[in-house]
CSV table of C-alpha atoms and ligand atoms in Angstrom, one decimal:
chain,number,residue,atom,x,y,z
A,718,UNK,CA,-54.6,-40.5,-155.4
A,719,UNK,CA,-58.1,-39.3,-155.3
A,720,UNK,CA,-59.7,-42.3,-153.2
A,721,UNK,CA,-60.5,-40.8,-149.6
A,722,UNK,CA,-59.1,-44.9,-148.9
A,723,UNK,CA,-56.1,-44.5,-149.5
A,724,UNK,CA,-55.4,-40.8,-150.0
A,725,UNK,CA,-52.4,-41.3,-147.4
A,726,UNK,CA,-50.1,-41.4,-149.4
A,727,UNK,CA,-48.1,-38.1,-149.0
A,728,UNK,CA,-49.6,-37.3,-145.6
A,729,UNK,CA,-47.7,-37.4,-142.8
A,730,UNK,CA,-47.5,-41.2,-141.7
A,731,UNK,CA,-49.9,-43.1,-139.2
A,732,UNK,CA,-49.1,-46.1,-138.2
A,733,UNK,CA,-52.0,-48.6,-139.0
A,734,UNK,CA,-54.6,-46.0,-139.2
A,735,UNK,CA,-58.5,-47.0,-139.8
A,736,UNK,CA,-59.2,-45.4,-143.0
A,737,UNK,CA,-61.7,-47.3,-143.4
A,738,UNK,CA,-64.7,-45.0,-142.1
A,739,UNK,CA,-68.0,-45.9,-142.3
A,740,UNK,CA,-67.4,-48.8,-145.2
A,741,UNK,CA,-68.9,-52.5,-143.2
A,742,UNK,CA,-65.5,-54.5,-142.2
A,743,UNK,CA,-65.1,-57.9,-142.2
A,744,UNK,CA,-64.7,-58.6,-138.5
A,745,UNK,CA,-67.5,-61.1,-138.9
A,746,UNK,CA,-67.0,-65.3,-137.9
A,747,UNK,CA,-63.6,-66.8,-139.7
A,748,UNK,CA,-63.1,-67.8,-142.3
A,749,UNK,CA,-62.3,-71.2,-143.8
A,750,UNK,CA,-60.6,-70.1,-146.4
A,751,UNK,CA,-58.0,-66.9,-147.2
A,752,UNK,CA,-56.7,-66.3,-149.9
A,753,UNK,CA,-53.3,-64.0,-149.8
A,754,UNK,CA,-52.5,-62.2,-153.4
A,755,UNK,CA,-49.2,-59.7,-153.5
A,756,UNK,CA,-49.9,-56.8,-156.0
A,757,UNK,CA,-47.3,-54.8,-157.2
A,758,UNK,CA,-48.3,-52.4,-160.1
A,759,UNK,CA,-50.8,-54.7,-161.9
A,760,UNK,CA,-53.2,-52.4,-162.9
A,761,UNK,CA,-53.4,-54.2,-166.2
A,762,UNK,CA,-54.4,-56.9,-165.1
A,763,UNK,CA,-56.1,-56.5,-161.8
A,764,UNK,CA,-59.7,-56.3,-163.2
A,765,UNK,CA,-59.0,-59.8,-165.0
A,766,UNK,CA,-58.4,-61.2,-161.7
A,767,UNK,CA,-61.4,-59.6,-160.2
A,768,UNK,CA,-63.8,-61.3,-162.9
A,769,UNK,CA,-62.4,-64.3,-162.4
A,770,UNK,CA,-61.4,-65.3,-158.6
A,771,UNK,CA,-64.8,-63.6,-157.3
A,772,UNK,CA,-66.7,-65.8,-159.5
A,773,UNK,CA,-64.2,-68.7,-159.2
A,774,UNK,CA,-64.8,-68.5,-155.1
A,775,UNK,CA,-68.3,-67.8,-154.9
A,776,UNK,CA,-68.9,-70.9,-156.8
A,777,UNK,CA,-66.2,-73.2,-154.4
A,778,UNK,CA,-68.0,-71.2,-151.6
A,779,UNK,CA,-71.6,-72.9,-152.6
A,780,UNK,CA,-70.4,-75.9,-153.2
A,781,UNK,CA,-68.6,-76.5,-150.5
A,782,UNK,CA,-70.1,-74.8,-148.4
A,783,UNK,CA,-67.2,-72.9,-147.1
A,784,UNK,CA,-67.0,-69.0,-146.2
A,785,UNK,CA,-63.5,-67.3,-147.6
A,786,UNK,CA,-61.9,-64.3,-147.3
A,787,UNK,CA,-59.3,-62.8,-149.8
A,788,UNK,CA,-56.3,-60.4,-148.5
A,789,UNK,CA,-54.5,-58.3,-151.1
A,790,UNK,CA,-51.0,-57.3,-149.9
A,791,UNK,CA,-50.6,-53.8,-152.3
A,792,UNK,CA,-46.7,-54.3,-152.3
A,793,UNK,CA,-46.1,-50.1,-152.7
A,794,UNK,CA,-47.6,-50.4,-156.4
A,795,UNK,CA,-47.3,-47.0,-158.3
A,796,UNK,CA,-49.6,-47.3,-160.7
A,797,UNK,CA,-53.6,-47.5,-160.0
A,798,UNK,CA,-53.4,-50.7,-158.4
A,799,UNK,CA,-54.2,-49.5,-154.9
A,800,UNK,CA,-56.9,-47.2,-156.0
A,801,UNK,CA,-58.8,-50.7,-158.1
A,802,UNK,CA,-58.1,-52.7,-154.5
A,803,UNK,CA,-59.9,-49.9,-152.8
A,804,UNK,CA,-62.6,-50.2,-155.2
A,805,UNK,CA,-62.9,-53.5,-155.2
A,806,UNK,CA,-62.8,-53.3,-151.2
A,807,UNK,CA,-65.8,-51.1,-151.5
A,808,UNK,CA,-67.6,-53.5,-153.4
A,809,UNK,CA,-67.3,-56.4,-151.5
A,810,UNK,CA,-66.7,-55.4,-148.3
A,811,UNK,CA,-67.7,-58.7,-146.5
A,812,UNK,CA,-64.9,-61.3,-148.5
A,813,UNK,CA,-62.2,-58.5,-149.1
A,814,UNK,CA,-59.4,-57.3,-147.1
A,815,UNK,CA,-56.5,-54.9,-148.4
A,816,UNK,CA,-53.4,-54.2,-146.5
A,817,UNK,CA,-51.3,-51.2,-147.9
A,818,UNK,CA,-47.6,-51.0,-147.5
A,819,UNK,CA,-45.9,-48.0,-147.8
A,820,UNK,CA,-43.2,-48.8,-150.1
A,821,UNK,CA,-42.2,-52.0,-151.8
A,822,UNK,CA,-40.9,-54.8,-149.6
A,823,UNK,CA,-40.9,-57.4,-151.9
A,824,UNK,CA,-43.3,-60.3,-152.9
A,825,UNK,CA,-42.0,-62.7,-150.4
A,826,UNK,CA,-42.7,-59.9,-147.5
A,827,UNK,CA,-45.9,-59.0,-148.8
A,828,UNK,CA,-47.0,-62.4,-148.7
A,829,UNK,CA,-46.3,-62.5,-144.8
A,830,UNK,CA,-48.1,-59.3,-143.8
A,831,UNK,CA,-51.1,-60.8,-145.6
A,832,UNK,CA,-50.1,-64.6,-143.1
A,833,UNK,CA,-50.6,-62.3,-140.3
A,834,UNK,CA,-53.7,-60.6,-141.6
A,835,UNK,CA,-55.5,-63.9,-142.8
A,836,UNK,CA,-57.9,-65.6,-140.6
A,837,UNK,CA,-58.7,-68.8,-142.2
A,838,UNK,CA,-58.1,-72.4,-141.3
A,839,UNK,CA,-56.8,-72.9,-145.1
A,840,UNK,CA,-54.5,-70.2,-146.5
A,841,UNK,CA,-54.0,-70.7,-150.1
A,842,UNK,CA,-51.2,-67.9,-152.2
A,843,UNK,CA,-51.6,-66.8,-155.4
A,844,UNK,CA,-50.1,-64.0,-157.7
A,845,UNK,CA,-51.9,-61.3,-159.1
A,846,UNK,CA,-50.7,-61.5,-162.6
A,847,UNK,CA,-53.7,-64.6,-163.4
A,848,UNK,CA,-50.6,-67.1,-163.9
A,849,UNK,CA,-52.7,-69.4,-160.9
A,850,UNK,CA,-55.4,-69.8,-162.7
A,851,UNK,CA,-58.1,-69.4,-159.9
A,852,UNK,CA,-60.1,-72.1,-160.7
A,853,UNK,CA,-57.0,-74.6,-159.2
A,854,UNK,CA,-57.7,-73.2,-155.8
A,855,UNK,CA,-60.8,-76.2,-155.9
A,856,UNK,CA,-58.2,-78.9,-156.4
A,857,UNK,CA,-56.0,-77.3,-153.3
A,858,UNK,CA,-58.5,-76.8,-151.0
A,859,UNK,CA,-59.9,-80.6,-151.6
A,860,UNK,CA,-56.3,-81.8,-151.2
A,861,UNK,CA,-56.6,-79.7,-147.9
A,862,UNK,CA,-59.6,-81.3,-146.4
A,863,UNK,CA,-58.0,-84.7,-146.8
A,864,UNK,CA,-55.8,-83.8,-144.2
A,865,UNK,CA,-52.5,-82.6,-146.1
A,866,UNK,CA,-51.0,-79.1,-144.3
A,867,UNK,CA,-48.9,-78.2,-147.2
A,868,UNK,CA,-50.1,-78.5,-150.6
A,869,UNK,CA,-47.3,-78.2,-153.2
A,870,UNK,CA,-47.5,-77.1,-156.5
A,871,UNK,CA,-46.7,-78.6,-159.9
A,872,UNK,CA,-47.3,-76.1,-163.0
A,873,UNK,CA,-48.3,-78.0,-166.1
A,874,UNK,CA,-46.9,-76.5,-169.0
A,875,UNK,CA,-45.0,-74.1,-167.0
A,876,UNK,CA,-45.7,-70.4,-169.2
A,877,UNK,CA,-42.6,-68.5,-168.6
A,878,UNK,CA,-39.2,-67.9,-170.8
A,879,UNK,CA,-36.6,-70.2,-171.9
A,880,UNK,CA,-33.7,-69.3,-169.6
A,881,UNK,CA,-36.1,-68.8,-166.2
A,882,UNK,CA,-36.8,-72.8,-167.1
A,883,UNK,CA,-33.4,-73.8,-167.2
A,884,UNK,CA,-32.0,-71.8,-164.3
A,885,UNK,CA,-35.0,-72.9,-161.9
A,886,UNK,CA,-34.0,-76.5,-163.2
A,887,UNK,CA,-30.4,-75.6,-161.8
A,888,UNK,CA,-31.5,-74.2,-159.3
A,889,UNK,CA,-33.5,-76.7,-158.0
A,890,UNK,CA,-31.3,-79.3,-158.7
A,891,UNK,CA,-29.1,-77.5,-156.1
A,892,UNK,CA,-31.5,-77.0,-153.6
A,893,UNK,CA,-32.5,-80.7,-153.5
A,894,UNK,CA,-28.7,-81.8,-153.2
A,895,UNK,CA,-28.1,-79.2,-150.4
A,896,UNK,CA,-31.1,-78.8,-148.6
A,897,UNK,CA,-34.0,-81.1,-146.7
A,898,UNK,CA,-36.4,-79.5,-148.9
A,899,UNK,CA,-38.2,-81.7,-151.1
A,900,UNK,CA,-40.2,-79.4,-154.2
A,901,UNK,CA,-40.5,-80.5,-157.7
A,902,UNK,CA,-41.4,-77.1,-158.7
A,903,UNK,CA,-40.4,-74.5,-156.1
A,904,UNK,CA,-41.2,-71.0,-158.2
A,905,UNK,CA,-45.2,-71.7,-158.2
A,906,UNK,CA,-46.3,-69.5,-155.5
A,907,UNK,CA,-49.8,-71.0,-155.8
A,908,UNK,CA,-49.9,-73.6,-152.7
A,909,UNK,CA,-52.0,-73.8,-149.8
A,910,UNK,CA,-50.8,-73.6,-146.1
A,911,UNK,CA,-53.1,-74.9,-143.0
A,912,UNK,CA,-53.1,-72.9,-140.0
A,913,UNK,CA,-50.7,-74.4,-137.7
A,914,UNK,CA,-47.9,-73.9,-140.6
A,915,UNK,CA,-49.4,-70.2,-140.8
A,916,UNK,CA,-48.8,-69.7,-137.0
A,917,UNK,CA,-45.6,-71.3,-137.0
A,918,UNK,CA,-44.9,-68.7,-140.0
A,919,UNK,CA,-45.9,-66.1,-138.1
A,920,UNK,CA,-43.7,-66.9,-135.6
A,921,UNK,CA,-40.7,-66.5,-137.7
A,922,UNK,CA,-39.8,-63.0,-138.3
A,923,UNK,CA,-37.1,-63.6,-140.8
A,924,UNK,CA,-36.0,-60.9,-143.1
A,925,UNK,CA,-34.8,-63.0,-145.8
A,926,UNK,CA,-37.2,-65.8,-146.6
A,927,UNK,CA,-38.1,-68.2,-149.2
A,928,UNK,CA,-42.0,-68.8,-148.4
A,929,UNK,CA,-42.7,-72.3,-149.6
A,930,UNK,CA,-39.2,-73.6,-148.3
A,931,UNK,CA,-40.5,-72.5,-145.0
A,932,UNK,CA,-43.5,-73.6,-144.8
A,933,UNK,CA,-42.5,-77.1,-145.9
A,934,UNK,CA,-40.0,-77.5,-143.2
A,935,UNK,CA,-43.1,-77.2,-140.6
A,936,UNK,CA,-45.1,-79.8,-142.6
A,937,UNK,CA,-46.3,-82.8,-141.4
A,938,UNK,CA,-48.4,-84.1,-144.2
A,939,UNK,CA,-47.3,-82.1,-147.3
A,940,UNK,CA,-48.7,-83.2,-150.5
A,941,UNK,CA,-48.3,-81.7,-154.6
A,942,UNK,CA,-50.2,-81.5,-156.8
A,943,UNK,CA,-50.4,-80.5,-160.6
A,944,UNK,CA,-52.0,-77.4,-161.7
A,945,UNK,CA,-52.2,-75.4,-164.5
A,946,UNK,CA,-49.8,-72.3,-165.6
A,947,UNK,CA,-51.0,-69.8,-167.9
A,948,UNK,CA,-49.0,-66.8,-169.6
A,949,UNK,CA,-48.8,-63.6,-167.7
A,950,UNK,CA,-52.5,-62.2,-168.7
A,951,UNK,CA,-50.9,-58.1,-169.0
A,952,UNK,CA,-47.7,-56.7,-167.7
A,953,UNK,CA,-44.6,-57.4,-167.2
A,954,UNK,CA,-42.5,-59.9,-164.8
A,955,UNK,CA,-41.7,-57.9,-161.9
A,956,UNK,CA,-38.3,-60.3,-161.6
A,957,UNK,CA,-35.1,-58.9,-163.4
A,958,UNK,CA,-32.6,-61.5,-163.4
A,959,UNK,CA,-30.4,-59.8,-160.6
A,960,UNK,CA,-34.1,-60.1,-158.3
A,961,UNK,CA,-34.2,-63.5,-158.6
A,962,UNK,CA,-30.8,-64.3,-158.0
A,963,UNK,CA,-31.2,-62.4,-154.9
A,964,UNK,CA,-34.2,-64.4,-154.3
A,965,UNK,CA,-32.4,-67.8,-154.8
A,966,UNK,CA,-29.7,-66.8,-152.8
A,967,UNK,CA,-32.3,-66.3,-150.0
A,968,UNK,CA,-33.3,-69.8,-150.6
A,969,UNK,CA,-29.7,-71.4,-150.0
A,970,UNK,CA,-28.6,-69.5,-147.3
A,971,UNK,CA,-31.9,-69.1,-145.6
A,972,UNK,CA,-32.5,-72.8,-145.8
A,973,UNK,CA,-28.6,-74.4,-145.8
A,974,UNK,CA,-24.7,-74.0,-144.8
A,975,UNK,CA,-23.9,-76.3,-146.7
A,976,UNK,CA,-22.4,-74.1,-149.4
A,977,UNK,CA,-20.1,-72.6,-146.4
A,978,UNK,CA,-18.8,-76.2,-145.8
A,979,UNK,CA,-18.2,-77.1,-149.2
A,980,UNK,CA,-15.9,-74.1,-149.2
A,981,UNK,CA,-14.1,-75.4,-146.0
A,982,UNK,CA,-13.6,-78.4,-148.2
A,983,UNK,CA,-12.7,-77.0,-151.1
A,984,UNK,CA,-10.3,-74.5,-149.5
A,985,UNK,CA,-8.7,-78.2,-147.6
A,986,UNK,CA,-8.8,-79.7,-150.6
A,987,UNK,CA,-7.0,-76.5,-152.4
A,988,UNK,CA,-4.3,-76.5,-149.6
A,989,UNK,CA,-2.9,-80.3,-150.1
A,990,UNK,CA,-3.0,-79.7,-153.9
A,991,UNK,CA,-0.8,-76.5,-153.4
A,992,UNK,CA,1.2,-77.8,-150.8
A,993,UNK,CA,2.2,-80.7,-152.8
A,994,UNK,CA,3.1,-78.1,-155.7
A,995,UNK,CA,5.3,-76.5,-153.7
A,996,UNK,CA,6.9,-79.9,-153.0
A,997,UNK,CA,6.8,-80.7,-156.4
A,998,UNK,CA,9.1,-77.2,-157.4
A,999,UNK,CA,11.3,-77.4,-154.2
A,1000,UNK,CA,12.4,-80.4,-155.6
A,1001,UNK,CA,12.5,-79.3,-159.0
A,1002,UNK,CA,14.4,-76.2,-157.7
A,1003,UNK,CA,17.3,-78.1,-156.1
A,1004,UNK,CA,17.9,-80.8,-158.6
A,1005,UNK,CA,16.7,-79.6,-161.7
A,1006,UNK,CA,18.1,-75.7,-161.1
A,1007,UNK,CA,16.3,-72.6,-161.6
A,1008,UNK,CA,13.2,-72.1,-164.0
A,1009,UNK,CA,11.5,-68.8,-165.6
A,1010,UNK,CA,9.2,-70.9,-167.8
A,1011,UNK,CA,5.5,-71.8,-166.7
A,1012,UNK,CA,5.7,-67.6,-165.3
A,1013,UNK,CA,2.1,-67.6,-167.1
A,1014,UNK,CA,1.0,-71.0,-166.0
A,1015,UNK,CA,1.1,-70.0,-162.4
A,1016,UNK,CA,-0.5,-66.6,-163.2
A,1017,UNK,CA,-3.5,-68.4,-164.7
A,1018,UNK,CA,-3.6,-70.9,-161.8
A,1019,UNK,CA,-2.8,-68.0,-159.1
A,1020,UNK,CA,-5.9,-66.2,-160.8
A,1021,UNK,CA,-7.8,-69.1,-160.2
A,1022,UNK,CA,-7.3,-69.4,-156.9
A,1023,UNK,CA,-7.7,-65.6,-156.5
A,1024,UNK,CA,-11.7,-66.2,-158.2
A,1025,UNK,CA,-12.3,-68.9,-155.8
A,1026,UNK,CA,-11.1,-67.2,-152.8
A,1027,UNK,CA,-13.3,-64.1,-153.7
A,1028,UNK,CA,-16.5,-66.0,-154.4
A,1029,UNK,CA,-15.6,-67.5,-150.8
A,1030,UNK,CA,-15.7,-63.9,-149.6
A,1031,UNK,CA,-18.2,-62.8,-151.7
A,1032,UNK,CA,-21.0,-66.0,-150.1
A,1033,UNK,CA,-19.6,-65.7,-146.4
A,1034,UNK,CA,-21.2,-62.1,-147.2
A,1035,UNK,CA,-24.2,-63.4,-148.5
A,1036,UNK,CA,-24.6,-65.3,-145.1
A,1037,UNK,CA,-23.3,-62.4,-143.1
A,1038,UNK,CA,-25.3,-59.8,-144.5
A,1039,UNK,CA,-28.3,-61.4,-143.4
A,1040,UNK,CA,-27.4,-62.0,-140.0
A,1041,UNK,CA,-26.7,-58.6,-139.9
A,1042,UNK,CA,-30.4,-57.4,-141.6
A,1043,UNK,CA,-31.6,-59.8,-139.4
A,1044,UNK,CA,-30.1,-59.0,-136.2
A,1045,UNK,CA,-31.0,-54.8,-136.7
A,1046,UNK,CA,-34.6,-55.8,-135.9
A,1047,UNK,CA,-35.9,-53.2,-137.9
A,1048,UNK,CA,-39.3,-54.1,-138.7
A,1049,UNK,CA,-39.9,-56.2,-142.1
A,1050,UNK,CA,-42.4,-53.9,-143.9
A,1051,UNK,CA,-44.3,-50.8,-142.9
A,1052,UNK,CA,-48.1,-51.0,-143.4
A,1053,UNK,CA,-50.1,-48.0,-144.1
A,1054,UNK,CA,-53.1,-48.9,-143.9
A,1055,UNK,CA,-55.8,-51.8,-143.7
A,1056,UNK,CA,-59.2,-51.8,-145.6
A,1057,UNK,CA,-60.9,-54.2,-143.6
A,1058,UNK,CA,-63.2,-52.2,-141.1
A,1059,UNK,CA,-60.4,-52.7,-138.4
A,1060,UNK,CA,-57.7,-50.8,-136.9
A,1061,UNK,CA,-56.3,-53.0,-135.1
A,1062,UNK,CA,-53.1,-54.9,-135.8
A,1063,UNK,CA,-53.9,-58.8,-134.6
A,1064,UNK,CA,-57.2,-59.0,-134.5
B,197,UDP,N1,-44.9,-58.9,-156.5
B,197,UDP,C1,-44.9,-58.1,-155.3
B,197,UDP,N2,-43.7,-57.4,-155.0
B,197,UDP,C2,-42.6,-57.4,-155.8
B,197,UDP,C3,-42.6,-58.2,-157.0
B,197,UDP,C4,-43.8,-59.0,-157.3
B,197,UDP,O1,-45.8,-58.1,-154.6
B,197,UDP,O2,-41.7,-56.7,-155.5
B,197,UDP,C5,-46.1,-59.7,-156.8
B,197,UDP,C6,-46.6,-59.5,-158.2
B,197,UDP,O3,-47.6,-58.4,-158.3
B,197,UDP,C7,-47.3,-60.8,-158.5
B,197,UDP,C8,-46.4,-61.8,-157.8
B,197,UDP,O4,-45.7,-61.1,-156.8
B,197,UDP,O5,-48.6,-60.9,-158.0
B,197,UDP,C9,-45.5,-62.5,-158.7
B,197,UDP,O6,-44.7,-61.6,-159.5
B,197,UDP,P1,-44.4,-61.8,-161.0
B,197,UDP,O7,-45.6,-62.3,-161.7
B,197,UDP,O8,-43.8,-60.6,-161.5
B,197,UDP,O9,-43.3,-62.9,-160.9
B,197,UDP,P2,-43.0,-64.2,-161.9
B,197,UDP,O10,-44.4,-64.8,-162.2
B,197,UDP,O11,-42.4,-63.6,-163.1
B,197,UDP,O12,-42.2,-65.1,-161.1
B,198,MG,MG1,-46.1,-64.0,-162.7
């Protein structure tokens, strides 16, 4: 934590400090185009990305004739990730923003502080790891200027393992049957947002979100496309299986009660069939005498019930818990500090 940038770390907090000194900001005309990129400990592969969205962009930017900016979100990274932001920041100061968090809030988070940061007409998300090839930013932003707001994602030859295949194929299976959401391929982050879904975003303030899923429900003319999906190009996932169930879970409760009412149902449903069972033994019980037999049956079915009733618990709390996240107001993420010759907050 050499870099004078972002030496902070440590030192006593400041909230939204200009560390940015005498390095030229980026205050200049907007942009048309931002591009938002959560980092969180990608040292390994930062420089890759460097090499090849700079280029990628400066060759869009000619031919279209478009200006763009791009914001990194460092998402409390603990390797050297902030440190190779910085110095990219440094080196061009005039297309590249950098907002520090001071801990890690999560990708989803990270990508909103970097909503409220952007300043173009056209916001398109990508992830750090070079899985968005940056070269499919061309195909979004042309989608874009023929008048879509929402430009969905499709990966081709999706690059990830087995079992994340099959449970996003569950998992969106489920999300189409239970929500208004229509996504083929909701786990690509890559898509591209116009600025009146941005400000309605930014308006939103939830502390449990599913980006994409939002976004679409404030689209007017969404669109997807097919792009390509390479392997991770170094590192590691930064999704454990227990993150992305958290992070699906966001998804269906954020987006749906439905699960609630199927319980209602189900617990209805449950009632008749156990009410009729009681029928069914009071009877037996007065004509037929007595019984000790089935003693196991019914433990296996009382088990049963007792499973279902606790996964009833256990999603109420899934739902509750967020209204009560949500209703703390505490803010979402803390930033420490912007590298983008401001020091204000909403510029
Ligand atoms: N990420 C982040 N905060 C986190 C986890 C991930 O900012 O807590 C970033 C990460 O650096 C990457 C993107 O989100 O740019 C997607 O993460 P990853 O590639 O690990 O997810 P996967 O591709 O496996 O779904
Ligand atoms: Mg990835």
């Amino acid at each position: 934590m050499s870099d004078p940038l972002i030496s902070m770390a440590g030192q006593p907090f400041v909230p939204h400090a200009d560390l940015t000194g005498a390095v030229p900001g980026s205050a200049g005309p907007r942009p048309d185009l931002s591009v938002v990129i959560p980092v969180y400990n990608e040292e390994e592969g930062l420089q890759a990305l460097f090499d090849r969205l700079y280029p990628a962009l400066d060759k869009l930017a000619a031919e279209r004739a478009l200006r763009y900016e791009i914001v990194f979100i460092n998402d409390g990274s603990r390797d050297r990730s902030p440190q190779m932001l910085a110095g990219q920041y440094r080196l061009r100061p005039e297309v590249t923003r950098v907002v520090l968090f001071n801990g890690n809030y999560g990708q989803h988070m990270a990508i909103l502080a970097g909503f409220e940061r952007a300043r173009g007409e056209m916001v398109i998300t990508l992830d750090a790891d070079l899985q968005n090839p940056p070269e499919e930013i061309a195909p979004i932003v042309e989608a874009m200027r023929q008048g879509h707001d929402y430009v969905g994602t499709i990966r081709r030859n999706r690059q990830d393992s087995a079992w994340r295949r099959y449970a996003s194929r569950a998992m969106n299976r489920l999300r189409e049957r239970i929500t208004r959401i229509r996504m083929t391929d909701q786990g690509c982050m890559m898509r591209g947002y116009s600025r009146h879904i941005i400000s309605l975003i930014n308006q939103c303030h939830e502390v449990n979100t599913f980006i994409p899923a939002l976004a679409y429900t404030f689209a007017q003319r969404p669109i997807e496309i097919e792009i390509g999906h390479e392997e991770r190009a170094a590192g590691e996932s930064k999704y454990s299986a227990y993150k992305l169930m958290r992070l699906n879970f966001d998804l269906v409760t954020g987006f749906s009660v439905v699960p609630l009412e199927l319980f209602s149902m189900a617990g209805l449903a449950l009632s008749l069939v156990s009410a009729a069972f009681v029928l069914l033994l009071a009877w037996r019980r007065i004509f037929l005498g007595s019984e000790a037999e089935g003693v196991f049956t019914l433990f296996a079915i009382l088990f049963f019930l007792m499973g279902v009733a606790l996964f009833g618990i256990g999603l109420l709390g899934e739902y509750i818990g967020r209204i009560y996240q949500q209703v703390r107001q505490r803010p979402r993420f803390v930033v420490q500090a912007f590298l983008d010759g401001s020091n204000a907050r909403d510029d």
